[in-house]
Tab-separated table of C-alpha atoms in Angstrom:
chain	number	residue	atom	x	y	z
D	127	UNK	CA	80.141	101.932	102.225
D	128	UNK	CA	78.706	104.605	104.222
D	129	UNK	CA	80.178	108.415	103.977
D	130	UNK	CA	80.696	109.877	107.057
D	131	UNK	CA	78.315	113.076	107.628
D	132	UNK	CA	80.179	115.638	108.825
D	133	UNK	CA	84.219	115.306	108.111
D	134	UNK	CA	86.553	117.739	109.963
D	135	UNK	CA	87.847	120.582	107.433
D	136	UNK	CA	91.012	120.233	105.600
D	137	UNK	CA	94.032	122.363	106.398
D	138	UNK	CA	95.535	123.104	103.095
D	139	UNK	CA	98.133	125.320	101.795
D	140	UNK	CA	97.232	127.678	98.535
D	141	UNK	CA	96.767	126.980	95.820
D	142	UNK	CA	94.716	124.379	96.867
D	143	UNK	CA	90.578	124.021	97.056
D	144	UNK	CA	89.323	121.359	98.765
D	145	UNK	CA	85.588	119.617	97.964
D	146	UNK	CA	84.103	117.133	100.818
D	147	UNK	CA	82.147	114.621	98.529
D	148	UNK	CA	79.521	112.337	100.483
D	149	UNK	CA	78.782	110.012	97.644
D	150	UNK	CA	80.343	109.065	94.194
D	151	UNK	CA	83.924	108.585	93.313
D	152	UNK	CA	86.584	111.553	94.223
D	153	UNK	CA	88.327	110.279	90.734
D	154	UNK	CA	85.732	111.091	88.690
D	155	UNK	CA	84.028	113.930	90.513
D	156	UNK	CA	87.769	115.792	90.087
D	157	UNK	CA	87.612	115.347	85.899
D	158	UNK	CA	84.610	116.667	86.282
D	159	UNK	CA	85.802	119.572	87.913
D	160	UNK	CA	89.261	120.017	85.638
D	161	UNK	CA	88.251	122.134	82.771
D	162	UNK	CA	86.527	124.501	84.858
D	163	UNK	CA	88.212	124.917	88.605
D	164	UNK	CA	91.597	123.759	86.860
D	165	UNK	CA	94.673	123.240	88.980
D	166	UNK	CA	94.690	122.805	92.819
D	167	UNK	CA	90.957	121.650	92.884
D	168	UNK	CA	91.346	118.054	95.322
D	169	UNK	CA	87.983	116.295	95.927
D	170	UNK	CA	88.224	113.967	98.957
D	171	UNK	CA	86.001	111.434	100.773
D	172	UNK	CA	85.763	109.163	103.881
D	173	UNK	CA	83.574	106.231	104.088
D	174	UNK	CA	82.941	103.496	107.524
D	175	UNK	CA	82.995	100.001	106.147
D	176	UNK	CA	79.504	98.075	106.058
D	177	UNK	CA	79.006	95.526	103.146
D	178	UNK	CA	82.404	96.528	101.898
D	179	UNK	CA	85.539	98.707	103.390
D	180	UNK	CA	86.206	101.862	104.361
D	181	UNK	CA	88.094	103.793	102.061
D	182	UNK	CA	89.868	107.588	101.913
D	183	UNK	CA	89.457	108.794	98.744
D	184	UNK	CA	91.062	112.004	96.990
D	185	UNK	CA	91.960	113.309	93.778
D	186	UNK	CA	93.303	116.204	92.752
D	187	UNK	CA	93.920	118.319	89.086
D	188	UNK	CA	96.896	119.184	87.836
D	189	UNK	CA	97.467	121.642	84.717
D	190	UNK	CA	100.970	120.921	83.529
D	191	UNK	CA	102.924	123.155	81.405
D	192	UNK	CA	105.029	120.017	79.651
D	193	UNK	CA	104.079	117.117	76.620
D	194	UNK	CA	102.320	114.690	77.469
D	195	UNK	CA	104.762	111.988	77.641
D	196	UNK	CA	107.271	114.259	79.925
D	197	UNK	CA	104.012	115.167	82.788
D	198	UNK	CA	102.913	111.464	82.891
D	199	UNK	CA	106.027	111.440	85.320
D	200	UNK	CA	103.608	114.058	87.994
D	201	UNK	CA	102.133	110.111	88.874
D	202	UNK	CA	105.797	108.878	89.946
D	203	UNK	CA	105.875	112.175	91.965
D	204	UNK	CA	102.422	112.012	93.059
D	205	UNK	CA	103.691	108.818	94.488
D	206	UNK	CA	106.898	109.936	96.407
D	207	UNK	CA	104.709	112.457	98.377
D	208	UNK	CA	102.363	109.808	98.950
D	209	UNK	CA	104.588	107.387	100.611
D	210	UNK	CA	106.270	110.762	102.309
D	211	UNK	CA	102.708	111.221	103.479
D	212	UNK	CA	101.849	107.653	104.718
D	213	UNK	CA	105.129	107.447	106.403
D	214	UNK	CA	104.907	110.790	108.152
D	215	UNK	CA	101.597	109.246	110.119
D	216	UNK	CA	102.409	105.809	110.135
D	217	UNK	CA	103.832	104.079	113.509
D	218	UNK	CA	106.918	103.924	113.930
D	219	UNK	CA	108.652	101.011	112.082
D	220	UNK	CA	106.126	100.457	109.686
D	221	UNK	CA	107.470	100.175	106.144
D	222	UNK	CA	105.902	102.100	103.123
D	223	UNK	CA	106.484	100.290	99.497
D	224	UNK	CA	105.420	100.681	95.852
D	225	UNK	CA	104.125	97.946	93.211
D	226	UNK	CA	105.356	99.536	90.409
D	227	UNK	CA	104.224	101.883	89.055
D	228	UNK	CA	100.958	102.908	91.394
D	229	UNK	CA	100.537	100.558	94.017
D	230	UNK	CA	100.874	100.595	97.761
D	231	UNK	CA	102.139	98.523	100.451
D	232	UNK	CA	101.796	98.851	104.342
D	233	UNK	CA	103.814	96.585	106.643
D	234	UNK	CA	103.573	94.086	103.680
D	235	UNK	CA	99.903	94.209	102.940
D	236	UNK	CA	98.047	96.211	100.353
D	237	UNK	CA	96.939	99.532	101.286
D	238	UNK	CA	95.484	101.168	98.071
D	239	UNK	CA	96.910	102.820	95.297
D	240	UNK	CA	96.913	105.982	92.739
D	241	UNK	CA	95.767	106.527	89.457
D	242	UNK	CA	95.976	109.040	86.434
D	243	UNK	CA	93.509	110.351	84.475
D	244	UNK	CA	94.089	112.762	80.810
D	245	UNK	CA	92.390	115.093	79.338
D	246	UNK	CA	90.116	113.692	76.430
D	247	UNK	CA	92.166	114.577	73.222
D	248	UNK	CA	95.107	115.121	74.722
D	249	UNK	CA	98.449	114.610	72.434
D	250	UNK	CA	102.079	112.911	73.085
D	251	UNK	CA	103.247	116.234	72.235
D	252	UNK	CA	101.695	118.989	73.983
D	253	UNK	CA	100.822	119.587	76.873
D	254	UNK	CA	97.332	118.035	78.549
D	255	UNK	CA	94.502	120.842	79.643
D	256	UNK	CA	94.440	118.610	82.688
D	257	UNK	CA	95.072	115.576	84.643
D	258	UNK	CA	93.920	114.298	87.924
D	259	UNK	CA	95.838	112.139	90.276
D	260	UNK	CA	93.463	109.964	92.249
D	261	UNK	CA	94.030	107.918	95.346
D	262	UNK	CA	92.246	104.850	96.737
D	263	UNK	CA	92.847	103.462	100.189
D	264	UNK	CA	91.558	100.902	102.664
D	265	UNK	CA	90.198	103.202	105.597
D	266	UNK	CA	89.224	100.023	107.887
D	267	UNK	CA	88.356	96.507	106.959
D	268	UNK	CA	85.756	96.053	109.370
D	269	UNK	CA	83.143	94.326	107.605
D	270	UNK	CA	85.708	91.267	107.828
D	271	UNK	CA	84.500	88.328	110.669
D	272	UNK	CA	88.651	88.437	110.799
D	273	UNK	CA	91.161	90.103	109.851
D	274	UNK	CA	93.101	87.013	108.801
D	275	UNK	CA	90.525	86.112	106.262
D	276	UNK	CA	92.290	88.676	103.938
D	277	UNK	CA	95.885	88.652	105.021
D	278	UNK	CA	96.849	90.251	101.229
D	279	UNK	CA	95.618	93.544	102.764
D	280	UNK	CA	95.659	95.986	105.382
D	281	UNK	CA	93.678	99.606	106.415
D	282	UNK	CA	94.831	102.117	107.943
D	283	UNK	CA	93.039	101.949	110.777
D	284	UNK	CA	94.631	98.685	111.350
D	285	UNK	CA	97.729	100.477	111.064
D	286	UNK	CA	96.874	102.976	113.412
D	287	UNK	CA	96.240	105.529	111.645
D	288	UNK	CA	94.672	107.599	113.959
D	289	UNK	CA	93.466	110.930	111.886
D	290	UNK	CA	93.367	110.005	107.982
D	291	UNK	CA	92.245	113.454	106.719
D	292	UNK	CA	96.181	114.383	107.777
D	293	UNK	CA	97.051	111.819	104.998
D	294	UNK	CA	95.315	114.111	103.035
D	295	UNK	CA	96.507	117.170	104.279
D	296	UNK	CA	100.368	115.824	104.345
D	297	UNK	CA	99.920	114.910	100.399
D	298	UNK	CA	98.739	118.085	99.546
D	299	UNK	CA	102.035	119.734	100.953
D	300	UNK	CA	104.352	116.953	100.019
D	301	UNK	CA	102.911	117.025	96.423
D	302	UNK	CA	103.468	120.864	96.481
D	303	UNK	CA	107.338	119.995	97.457
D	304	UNK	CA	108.059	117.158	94.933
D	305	UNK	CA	106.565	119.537	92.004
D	306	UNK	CA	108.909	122.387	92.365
D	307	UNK	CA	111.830	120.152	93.265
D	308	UNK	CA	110.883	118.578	89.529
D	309	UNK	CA	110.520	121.809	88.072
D	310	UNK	CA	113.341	123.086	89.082
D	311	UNK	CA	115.954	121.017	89.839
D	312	UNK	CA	114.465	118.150	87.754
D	313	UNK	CA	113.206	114.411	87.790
D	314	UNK	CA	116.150	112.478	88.435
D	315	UNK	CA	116.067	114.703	92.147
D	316	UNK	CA	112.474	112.822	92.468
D	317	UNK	CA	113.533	109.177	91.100
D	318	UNK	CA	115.716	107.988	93.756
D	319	UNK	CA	112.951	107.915	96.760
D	320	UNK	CA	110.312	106.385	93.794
D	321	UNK	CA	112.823	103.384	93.365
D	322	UNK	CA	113.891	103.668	97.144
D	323	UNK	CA	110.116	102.906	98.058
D	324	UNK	CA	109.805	100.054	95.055
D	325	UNK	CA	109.621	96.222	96.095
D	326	UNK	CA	111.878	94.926	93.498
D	327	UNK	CA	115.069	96.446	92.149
D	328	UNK	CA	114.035	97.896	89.029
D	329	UNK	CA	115.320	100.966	88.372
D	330	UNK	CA	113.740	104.001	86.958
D	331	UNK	CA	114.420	105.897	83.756
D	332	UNK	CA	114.907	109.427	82.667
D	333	UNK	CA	111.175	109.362	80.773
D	334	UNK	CA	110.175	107.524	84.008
D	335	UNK	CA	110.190	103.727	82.708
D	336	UNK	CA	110.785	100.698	84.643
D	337	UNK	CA	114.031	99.442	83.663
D	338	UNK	CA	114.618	96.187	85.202
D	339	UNK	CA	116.981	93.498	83.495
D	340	UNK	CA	116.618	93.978	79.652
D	341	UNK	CA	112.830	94.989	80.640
D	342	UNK	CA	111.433	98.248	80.253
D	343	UNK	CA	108.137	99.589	80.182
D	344	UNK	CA	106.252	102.945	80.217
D	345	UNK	CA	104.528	104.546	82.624
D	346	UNK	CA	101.213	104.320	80.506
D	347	UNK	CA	101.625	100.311	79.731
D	348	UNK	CA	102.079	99.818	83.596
D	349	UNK	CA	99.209	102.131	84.720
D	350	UNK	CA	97.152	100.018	81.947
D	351	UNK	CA	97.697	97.272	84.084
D	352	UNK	CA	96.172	98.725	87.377
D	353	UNK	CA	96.993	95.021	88.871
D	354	UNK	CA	96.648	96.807	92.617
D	355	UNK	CA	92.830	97.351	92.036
D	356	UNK	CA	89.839	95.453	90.493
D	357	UNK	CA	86.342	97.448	89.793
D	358	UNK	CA	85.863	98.372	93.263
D	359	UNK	CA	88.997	100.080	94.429
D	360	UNK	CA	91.919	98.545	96.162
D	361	UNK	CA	91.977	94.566	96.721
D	362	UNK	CA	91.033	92.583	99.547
């Protein structure tokens, strides 16, 4: 993957910082960051396909004010302004689903995903110094001969996607949205358009669990599984 040189700015509302980062991963650079630029800092990045694909990148840190096991839940909101986000610049018609808990489908093809990141040491019971929300998508797949040699997958600029920093941008202000609605008027406001979004019919719990059948299982467990990603980002 190649970064692109010289990325048009970001538009962001306070209290948000953004960082352009031309090599490395957003994910990590934002932990990095946490401790020390705290809340609001989002790291973002753009790469062109070559021997790989083209992916948008960006992460940004959160500094919740609840346990552990209560802000783990900021990833299940991180993900309704994501697919809020996606849909908003998306054709029309094209439909925006999750993998439960973090993964993403476009038009029935895997776009990318998010994932969540702790503070070292932190405890069920208090609250985390940080955590960082990171998303990974397929910018363009145009190192394929054809498209149809990886049908399981799409990009965005297969979908048409015709600006991707505004999926940025639109995240930023969504996420924003989602975490005062939680705040204030709580997270069974935010749970419907998670489960609206999901592929199957599971339904989603009070502490944020997957409740589906006599099945349920945490947010942590399913993150654990990551099965949307292998060691270099989204699937083909």
């Amino acid at each position: 993957m190649d970064a692109l040189a010289q990325p048009r700015q970001l538009v962001l509302p306070p209290p948000y910082t953004a960082h352009w980062l031309p090599d490395g991963s957003p994910f990590e650079d934002a932990q990095r960051r946490a401790a020390e630029e705290g809340a609001g800092t989002l790291v973002w990045q753009q790469t062109a396909g070559g021997n790989g694909p083209g992916r948008l990148d960006f992460a940004v840190v959160l500094e919740p004010d609840m346990p552990l096991e209560d802000a783990r839940k900021a990833v299940l909101v991180g993900m309704v302004a994501l697919g809020d986000a996606l849909a908003a610049h998306a054709p029309p018609e094209r439909d925006v689903r999750f993998i439960w808990p973090t993964g993403v489908i476009l038009d029935a093809g895997l776009l990318g995903g998010m994932r969540l990141a702790v503070a070292p040491g932190a405890e069920e019971g208090t609250p985390p110094d940080w955590m960082v929300l990171g998303v990974e998508l397929i910018a363009d797949r145009d190192h394929l001969d054809q498209a149809g040699e990886n049908p399981g997958s799409v990009s965005l600029k297969e979908e048409e996607f015709t600006d991707p920093p505004a999926v940025v941008e639109s995240f930023a202000a969504h996420l924003m949205l989602n975490f005062d609605r939680w705040i204030h008027a709580g997270f069974d406001t935010i749970a419907p358009h998670y489960v609206g979004r999901l592929t199957d019919k599971a339904a989603i719990s009070d502490a944020g669990e997957r409740v589906l059948d006599a099945t349920v299982e945490s947010i942590e467990n399913g993150l654990a599984k990551a099965d949307w990603r292998d060691a270099d980002g989204p699937k083909l």
